[in-house]
PDB file of C-alpha atoms and ligand atoms in Angstrom:
ATOM      1  CA  MET A  27      26.818 -20.647  -5.673  1.00  0.00           C
ATOM      2  CA  ASN A  28      30.077 -23.176  -5.496  1.00  0.00           C
ATOM      3  CA  ILE A  29      32.733 -22.719  -2.908  1.00  0.00           C
ATOM      4  CA  GLN A  30      35.340 -20.573  -4.761  1.00  0.00           C
ATOM      5  CA  SER A  31      32.670 -17.909  -5.744  1.00  0.00           C
ATOM      6  CA  ILE A  32      31.927 -17.552  -1.420  1.00  0.00           C
ATOM      7  CA  PHE A  33      35.657 -16.873  -1.039  1.00  0.00           C
ATOM      8  CA  GLU A  34      35.582 -14.530  -3.526  1.00  0.00           C
ATOM      9  CA  ASN A  35      32.187 -12.825  -2.578  1.00  0.00           C
ATOM     10  CA  ASN A  36      34.336 -12.778   1.010  1.00  0.00           C
ATOM     11  CA  SER A  37      37.084 -10.521  -1.137  1.00  0.00           C
ATOM     12  CA  ASN A  38      34.624  -8.134  -2.255  1.00  0.00           C
ATOM     13  CA  TRP A  39      32.995  -7.471   0.875  1.00  0.00           C
ATOM     14  CA  ILE A  40      35.971  -6.991   2.732  1.00  0.00           C
ATOM     15  CA  ALA A  41      37.204  -4.027   0.036  1.00  0.00           C
ATOM     16  CA  GLU A  42      33.602  -2.655   0.292  1.00  0.00           C
ATOM     17  CA  LYS A  43      33.773  -2.423   4.242  1.00  0.00           C
ATOM     18  CA  LEU A  44      37.627  -0.964   3.933  1.00  0.00           C
ATOM     19  CA  GLN A  45      36.124   1.328   1.339  1.00  0.00           C
ATOM     20  CA  LEU A  46      33.618   3.009   3.487  1.00  0.00           C
ATOM     21  CA  ASP A  47      36.195   3.029   6.756  1.00  0.00           C
ATOM     22  CA  PRO A  48      39.721   1.761   6.837  1.00  0.00           C
ATOM     23  CA  ASN A  49      39.361   0.962  10.366  1.00  0.00           C
ATOM     24  CA  TYR A  50      36.143  -1.156  10.100  1.00  0.00           C
ATOM     25  CA  PHE A  51      37.212  -4.629  11.076  1.00  0.00           C
ATOM     26  CA  LYS A  52      39.836  -3.110  13.597  1.00  0.00           C
ATOM     27  CA  LYS A  53      36.553  -1.653  15.475  1.00  0.00           C
ATOM     28  CA  LEU A  54      34.808  -4.729  14.789  1.00  0.00           C
ATOM     29  CA  SER A  55      37.376  -6.558  16.539  1.00  0.00           C
ATOM     30  CA  GLN A  56      37.415  -4.267  19.615  1.00  0.00           C
ATOM     31  CA  GLY A  57      34.322  -5.966  20.815  1.00  0.00           C
ATOM     32  CA  GLN A  58      30.301  -6.109  20.433  1.00  0.00           C
ATOM     33  CA  SER A  59      27.146  -4.693  22.521  1.00  0.00           C
ATOM     34  CA  PRO A  60      24.425  -5.626  20.594  1.00  0.00           C
ATOM     35  CA  GLU A  61      21.049  -4.359  21.557  1.00  0.00           C
ATOM     36  CA  TYR A  62      18.776  -7.281  20.212  1.00  0.00           C
ATOM     37  CA  LEU A  63      18.993 -11.333  20.802  1.00  0.00           C
ATOM     38  CA  TYR A  64      17.285 -12.469  17.706  1.00  0.00           C
ATOM     39  CA  ILE A  65      16.233 -16.414  17.796  1.00  0.00           C
ATOM     40  CA  GLY A  66      15.059 -17.278  14.590  1.00  0.00           C
ATOM     41  CA  CYS A  67      14.662 -20.273  12.233  1.00  0.00           C
ATOM     42  CA  SER A  68      17.412 -22.311  10.819  1.00  0.00           C
ATOM     43  CA  ASP A  69      15.591 -22.192   6.916  1.00  0.00           C
ATOM     44  CA  SER A  70      18.016 -20.649   4.103  1.00  0.00           C
ATOM     45  CA  ARG A  71      15.441 -18.496   3.658  1.00  0.00           C
ATOM     46  CA  VAL A  72      15.068 -16.388   6.740  1.00  0.00           C
ATOM     47  CA  THR A  73      18.475 -14.865   6.665  1.00  0.00           C
ATOM     48  CA  ALA A  74      18.108 -12.470   9.880  1.00  0.00           C
ATOM     49  CA  GLU A  75      20.540  -9.486   9.093  1.00  0.00           C
ATOM     50  CA  ASP A  76      19.440  -9.292   5.474  1.00  0.00           C
ATOM     51  CA  LEU A  77      15.866  -8.914   6.324  1.00  0.00           C
ATOM     52  CA  MET A  78      16.487  -6.675   9.063  1.00  0.00           C
ATOM     53  CA  GLY A  79      18.928  -4.666   7.371  1.00  0.00           C
ATOM     54  CA  VAL A  80      21.565  -4.760  10.255  1.00  0.00           C
ATOM     55  CA  GLN A  81      24.897  -4.527  10.892  1.00  0.00           C
ATOM     56  CA  PRO A  82      27.663  -6.701  12.172  1.00  0.00           C
ATOM     57  CA  GLY A  83      27.625  -6.140  15.885  1.00  0.00           C
ATOM     58  CA  GLU A  84      23.924  -5.321  16.236  1.00  0.00           C
ATOM     59  CA  VAL A  85      22.563  -8.340  16.940  1.00  0.00           C
ATOM     60  CA  PHE A  86      22.762 -11.517  18.492  1.00  0.00           C
ATOM     61  CA  ILE A  87      21.823 -14.378  17.153  1.00  0.00           C
ATOM     62  CA  HIS A  88      20.368 -18.286  17.574  1.00  0.00           C
ATOM     63  CA  ARG A  89      18.533 -19.901  15.109  1.00  0.00           C
ATOM     64  CA  ASN A  90      17.430 -23.864  15.125  1.00  0.00           C
ATOM     65  CA  ILE A  91      14.730 -25.694  13.452  1.00  0.00           C
ATOM     66  CA  ALA A  92      11.320 -23.542  14.034  1.00  0.00           C
ATOM     67  CA  ASN A  93      12.819 -21.003  16.354  1.00  0.00           C
ATOM     68  CA  MET A  94      12.296 -22.843  19.687  1.00  0.00           C
ATOM     69  CA  VAL A  95      13.242 -21.972  23.073  1.00  0.00           C
ATOM     70  CA  VAL A  96      13.089 -25.002  24.797  1.00  0.00           C
ATOM     71  CA  SER A  97      14.577 -25.123  28.708  1.00  0.00           C
ATOM     72  CA  ILE A  98      16.761 -27.838  28.406  1.00  0.00           C
ATOM     73  CA  ASP A  99      18.375 -27.068  25.368  1.00  0.00           C
ATOM     74  CA  LEU A 100      21.817 -26.341  26.678  1.00  0.00           C
ATOM     75  CA  ASN A 101      22.796 -24.417  23.367  1.00  0.00           C
ATOM     76  CA  ALA A 102      19.681 -22.018  23.440  1.00  0.00           C
ATOM     77  CA  MET A 103      19.940 -21.226  27.294  1.00  0.00           C
ATOM     78  CA  SER A 104      23.891 -20.541  27.155  1.00  0.00           C
ATOM     79  CA  VAL A 105      23.500 -17.944  24.401  1.00  0.00           C
ATOM     80  CA  LEU A 106      20.339 -16.628  26.433  1.00  0.00           C
ATOM     81  CA  ASN A 107      22.183 -16.467  29.210  1.00  0.00           C
ATOM     82  CA  TYR A 108      25.166 -14.912  27.549  1.00  0.00           C
ATOM     83  CA  ALA A 109      23.427 -12.262  25.822  1.00  0.00           C
ATOM     84  CA  VAL A 110      20.687 -11.168  28.622  1.00  0.00           C
ATOM     85  CA  ARG A 111      23.339 -11.635  31.938  1.00  0.00           C
ATOM     86  CA  HIS A 112      26.735 -10.624  29.680  1.00  0.00           C
ATOM     87  CA  LEU A 113      26.250  -8.238  26.819  1.00  0.00           C
ATOM     88  CA  LYS A 114      23.254  -6.741  28.142  1.00  0.00           C
ATOM     89  CA  VAL A 115      20.531  -6.990  25.750  1.00  0.00           C
ATOM     90  CA  ASN A 116      17.378  -4.993  26.069  1.00  0.00           C
ATOM     91  CA  HIS A 117      15.469  -6.678  23.488  1.00  0.00           C
ATOM     92  CA  ILE A 118      14.985 -10.455  22.849  1.00  0.00           C
ATOM     93  CA  ILE A 119      12.996 -10.989  19.237  1.00  0.00           C
ATOM     94  CA  VAL A 120      11.616 -14.711  18.593  1.00  0.00           C
ATOM     95  CA  CYS A 121      11.303 -14.448  14.669  1.00  0.00           C
ATOM     96  CA  GLY A 122       9.034 -17.423  12.974  1.00  0.00           C
ATOM     97  CA  HIS A 123       8.051 -17.546   9.457  1.00  0.00           C
ATOM     98  CA  TYR A 124       5.267 -18.426   7.411  1.00  0.00           C
ATOM     99  CA  ALA A 125       5.937 -21.632   5.464  1.00  0.00           C
ATOM    100  CA  CYS A 126       8.248 -23.077   8.308  1.00  0.00           C
ATOM    101  CA  GLY A 127       8.639 -26.876   7.215  1.00  0.00           C
ATOM    102  CA  GLY A 128       9.656 -27.601  10.981  1.00  0.00           C
ATOM    103  CA  VAL A 129       5.464 -26.198  11.839  1.00  0.00           C
ATOM    104  CA  LYS A 130       4.526 -28.249   9.175  1.00  0.00           C
ATOM    105  CA  ALA A 131       6.208 -31.633   9.671  1.00  0.00           C
ATOM    106  CA  ALA A 132       4.705 -31.440  13.064  1.00  0.00           C
ATOM    107  CA  MET A 133       1.400 -30.664  11.817  1.00  0.00           C
ATOM    108  CA  GLN A 134       1.889 -34.683  10.092  1.00  0.00           C
ATOM    109  CA  SER A 135       1.992 -37.908  10.896  1.00  0.00           C
ATOM    110  CA  ALA A 136       5.313 -39.489  10.286  1.00  0.00           C
ATOM    111  CA  ASP A 137       8.276 -40.389  12.394  1.00  0.00           C
ATOM    112  CA  LEU A 138      11.154 -38.196  11.329  1.00  0.00           C
ATOM    113  CA  GLY A 139      13.424 -40.170  13.753  1.00  0.00           C
ATOM    114  CA  ILE A 140      15.629 -37.985  15.930  1.00  0.00           C
ATOM    115  CA  LEU A 141      13.816 -34.978  14.829  1.00  0.00           C
ATOM    116  CA  ASN A 142      10.470 -36.204  16.789  1.00  0.00           C
ATOM    117  CA  PRO A 143      11.432 -34.904  19.975  1.00  0.00           C
ATOM    118  CA  TRP A 144      12.083 -31.735  18.938  1.00  0.00           C
ATOM    119  CA  LEU A 145       8.797 -31.254  16.476  1.00  0.00           C
ATOM    120  CA  ARG A 146       6.975 -32.573  19.776  1.00  0.00           C
ATOM    121  CA  ASN A 147       7.573 -29.318  21.568  1.00  0.00           C
ATOM    122  CA  ILE A 148       5.723 -27.627  18.565  1.00  0.00           C
ATOM    123  CA  ARG A 149       2.948 -30.775  18.847  1.00  0.00           C
ATOM    124  CA  ASP A 150       2.631 -28.816  22.598  1.00  0.00           C
ATOM    125  CA  VAL A 151       1.761 -25.792  20.987  1.00  0.00           C
ATOM    126  CA  TYR A 152      -0.951 -27.100  19.010  1.00  0.00           C
ATOM    127  CA  ARG A 153      -2.442 -29.551  21.823  1.00  0.00           C
ATOM    128  CA  LEU A 154      -2.589 -25.909  23.702  1.00  0.00           C
ATOM    129  CA  HIS A 155      -4.688 -24.078  21.097  1.00  0.00           C
ATOM    130  CA  LYS A 156      -6.056 -27.133  19.796  1.00  0.00           C
ATOM    131  CA  ASP A 157      -9.685 -25.356  20.201  1.00  0.00           C
ATOM    132  CA  GLU A 158      -8.698 -22.426  18.008  1.00  0.00           C
ATOM    133  CA  LEU A 159      -6.630 -24.362  15.554  1.00  0.00           C
ATOM    134  CA  ASN A 160      -9.244 -26.988  15.095  1.00  0.00           C
ATOM    135  CA  THR A 161     -11.918 -23.913  14.154  1.00  0.00           C
ATOM    136  CA  ILE A 162      -9.927 -22.749  11.335  1.00  0.00           C
ATOM    137  CA  LYS A 163     -10.966 -24.977   8.239  1.00  0.00           C
ATOM    138  CA  ASP A 164      -8.752 -24.028   5.761  1.00  0.00           C
ATOM    139  CA  GLU A 165      -5.541 -26.020   6.429  1.00  0.00           C
ATOM    140  CA  ASN A 166      -3.378 -23.030   5.117  1.00  0.00           C
ATOM    141  CA  LYS A 167      -4.525 -20.632   7.079  1.00  0.00           C
ATOM    142  CA  ARG A 168      -4.417 -22.947  10.119  1.00  0.00           C
ATOM    143  CA  TYR A 169      -0.404 -23.861   9.588  1.00  0.00           C
ATOM    144  CA  ASP A 170       0.136 -19.824   9.223  1.00  0.00           C
ATOM    145  CA  ARG A 171      -1.837 -19.461  12.713  1.00  0.00           C
ATOM    146  CA  LEU A 172       0.163 -22.130  13.608  1.00  0.00           C
ATOM    147  CA  VAL A 173       3.573 -20.907  13.208  1.00  0.00           C
ATOM    148  CA  GLU A 174       2.196 -17.545  15.242  1.00  0.00           C
ATOM    149  CA  LEU A 175       0.875 -19.577  18.027  1.00  0.00           C
ATOM    150  CA  ASN A 176       4.385 -21.316  18.142  1.00  0.00           C
ATOM    151  CA  VAL A 177       5.878 -17.675  17.648  1.00  0.00           C
ATOM    152  CA  GLN A 178       3.981 -16.811  20.827  1.00  0.00           C
ATOM    153  CA  GLU A 179       4.872 -19.621  22.739  1.00  0.00           C
ATOM    154  CA  GLN A 180       8.359 -19.664  22.369  1.00  0.00           C
ATOM    155  CA  CYS A 181       7.648 -15.995  24.070  1.00  0.00           C
ATOM    156  CA  VAL A 182       6.214 -17.288  27.018  1.00  0.00           C
ATOM    157  CA  ASN A 183       8.922 -19.857  27.521  1.00  0.00           C
ATOM    158  CA  LEU A 184      11.347 -17.176  27.299  1.00  0.00           C
ATOM    159  CA  ILE A 185       9.395 -15.394  29.841  1.00  0.00           C
ATOM    160  CA  LYS A 186       9.761 -18.326  32.218  1.00  0.00           C
ATOM    161  CA  THR A 187      13.312 -18.275  32.460  1.00  0.00           C
ATOM    162  CA  ALA A 188      15.185 -16.325  35.423  1.00  0.00           C
ATOM    163  CA  ALA A 189      17.580 -14.302  33.181  1.00  0.00           C
ATOM    164  CA  VAL A 190      14.408 -12.637  31.649  1.00  0.00           C
ATOM    165  CA  GLN A 191      12.699 -12.148  34.631  1.00  0.00           C
ATOM    166  CA  SER A 192      15.571 -10.180  36.220  1.00  0.00           C
ATOM    167  CA  ALA A 193      16.562  -8.432  33.497  1.00  0.00           C
ATOM    168  CA  HIS A 194      12.954  -7.217  32.818  1.00  0.00           C
ATOM    169  CA  LYS A 195      12.640  -6.374  36.931  1.00  0.00           C
ATOM    170  CA  GLU A 196      16.452  -4.800  36.852  1.00  0.00           C
ATOM    171  CA  ARG A 197      16.496  -2.975  33.389  1.00  0.00           C
ATOM    172  CA  GLY A 198      13.001  -3.075  31.516  1.00  0.00           C
ATOM    173  CA  LEU A 199      14.254  -5.897  28.908  1.00  0.00           C
ATOM    174  CA  MET A 200      11.620  -6.708  26.614  1.00  0.00           C
ATOM    175  CA  VAL A 201      10.492  -9.786  24.484  1.00  0.00           C
ATOM    176  CA  HIS A 202       8.848  -9.271  21.157  1.00  0.00           C
ATOM    177  CA  GLY A 203       7.119 -12.004  18.731  1.00  0.00           C
ATOM    178  CA  TRP A 204       7.409 -11.549  15.242  1.00  0.00           C
ATOM    179  CA  VAL A 205       6.704 -13.505  11.745  1.00  0.00           C
ATOM    180  CA  PHE A 206       8.476 -13.083   8.675  1.00  0.00           C
ATOM    181  CA  ASP A 207       5.852 -13.449   5.576  1.00  0.00           C
ATOM    182  CA  ILE A 208       7.931 -15.309   3.101  1.00  0.00           C
ATOM    183  CA  HIS A 209       5.594 -14.878   0.593  1.00  0.00           C
ATOM    184  CA  THR A 210       5.894 -10.744   0.642  1.00  0.00           C
ATOM    185  CA  GLY A 211       9.035 -10.293   2.168  1.00  0.00           C
ATOM    186  CA  LYS A 212       7.422  -8.527   5.347  1.00  0.00           C
ATOM    187  CA  LEU A 213       8.311  -8.598   8.824  1.00  0.00           C
ATOM    188  CA  ILE A 214       5.131  -8.676  10.919  1.00  0.00           C
ATOM    189  CA  ASP A 215       4.820  -7.921  14.725  1.00  0.00           C
ATOM    190  CA  LEU A 216       2.226  -9.869  16.599  1.00  0.00           C
ATOM    191  CA  LYS A 217       2.534  -7.225  19.368  1.00  0.00           C
ATOM    192  CA  ILE A 218       3.056  -9.842  21.980  1.00  0.00           C
ATOM    193  CA  ASP A 219       1.329  -8.547  25.282  1.00  0.00           C
ATOM    194  CA  PHE A 220       4.943  -8.909  27.097  1.00  0.00           C
ATOM    195  CA  LYS A 221       3.440  -7.520  30.430  1.00  0.00           C
ATOM    196  CA  LYS A 222       0.624  -9.066  30.344  1.00  0.00           C
ATOM    197  CA  ILE A 223       1.727 -12.670  29.598  1.00  0.00           C
ATOM    198  CA  LEU A 224       4.147 -11.940  32.381  1.00  0.00           C
ATOM    199  CA  ALA A 225       1.801 -10.767  34.944  1.00  0.00           C
ATOM    200  CA  ASP A 226      -0.145 -14.137  34.296  1.00  0.00           C
ATOM    201  CA  ILE A 227       2.569 -16.705  34.601  1.00  0.00           C
ATOM    202  CA  MET A 228       3.808 -15.417  37.542  1.00  0.00           C
ATOM    203  CA  GLU A 229       1.998 -17.464  39.481  1.00  0.00           C
ATOM    204  CA  ILE A 230       3.493 -20.360  38.917  1.00  0.00           C
ATOM    205  CA  TYR A 231       6.620 -19.428  36.959  1.00  0.00           C
ATOM    206  CA  ARG A 232       8.113 -16.443  39.129  1.00  0.00           C
ATOM    207  CA  ILE A 233      11.881 -17.208  40.020  1.00  0.00           C
ATOM    208  CA  ASP A 234      13.063 -13.869  40.437  1.00  0.00           C
TER     209      ASP A 234
HETATM  210 CO1   CO B 316      11.606 -22.715   9.430  1.00  0.00          CO
END
């Protein structure tokens, strides 16, 4: 795909939208009130809107390497706070994916420079679940399981924040953990038990 084709595609896309609704962009420019915040991987194969079949305006999106929620990441925390406190989303989705390069890198011994501290957060997930992961002899299955556990732990990281705790109390905001199976295209709900995790961690992490 060359740059020129991208601009041609854009013209075609505009024409398609205007054919369906001549006021499409006028309406779009008037504001957003998405119901969902999606936190996913930057991987070029995991295109958030496409795989969910959603339209512009429906989902507020944040993507980074391996769909991480790190408490001192000003970017992720700004997105979270804006989505929850201002846009008032009612659902937050953390979506990982099998064959995630970030998760794979965290399973290997390699000095990746500036990426080291980022990937260390995934190594921490491994350490937290070492007993379970080390019982899985098949390396591919262990890799898949770490992808799932990483999603789970990033959901926990969300639940530790004041924004999520207060929005849950105030209007029942929920956190969901999903995995995109890149081998089949299927979206899998890990059925994270939000209420149980919240109850478990509140002893230590209660803010609101
Ligand atoms: Co990835």
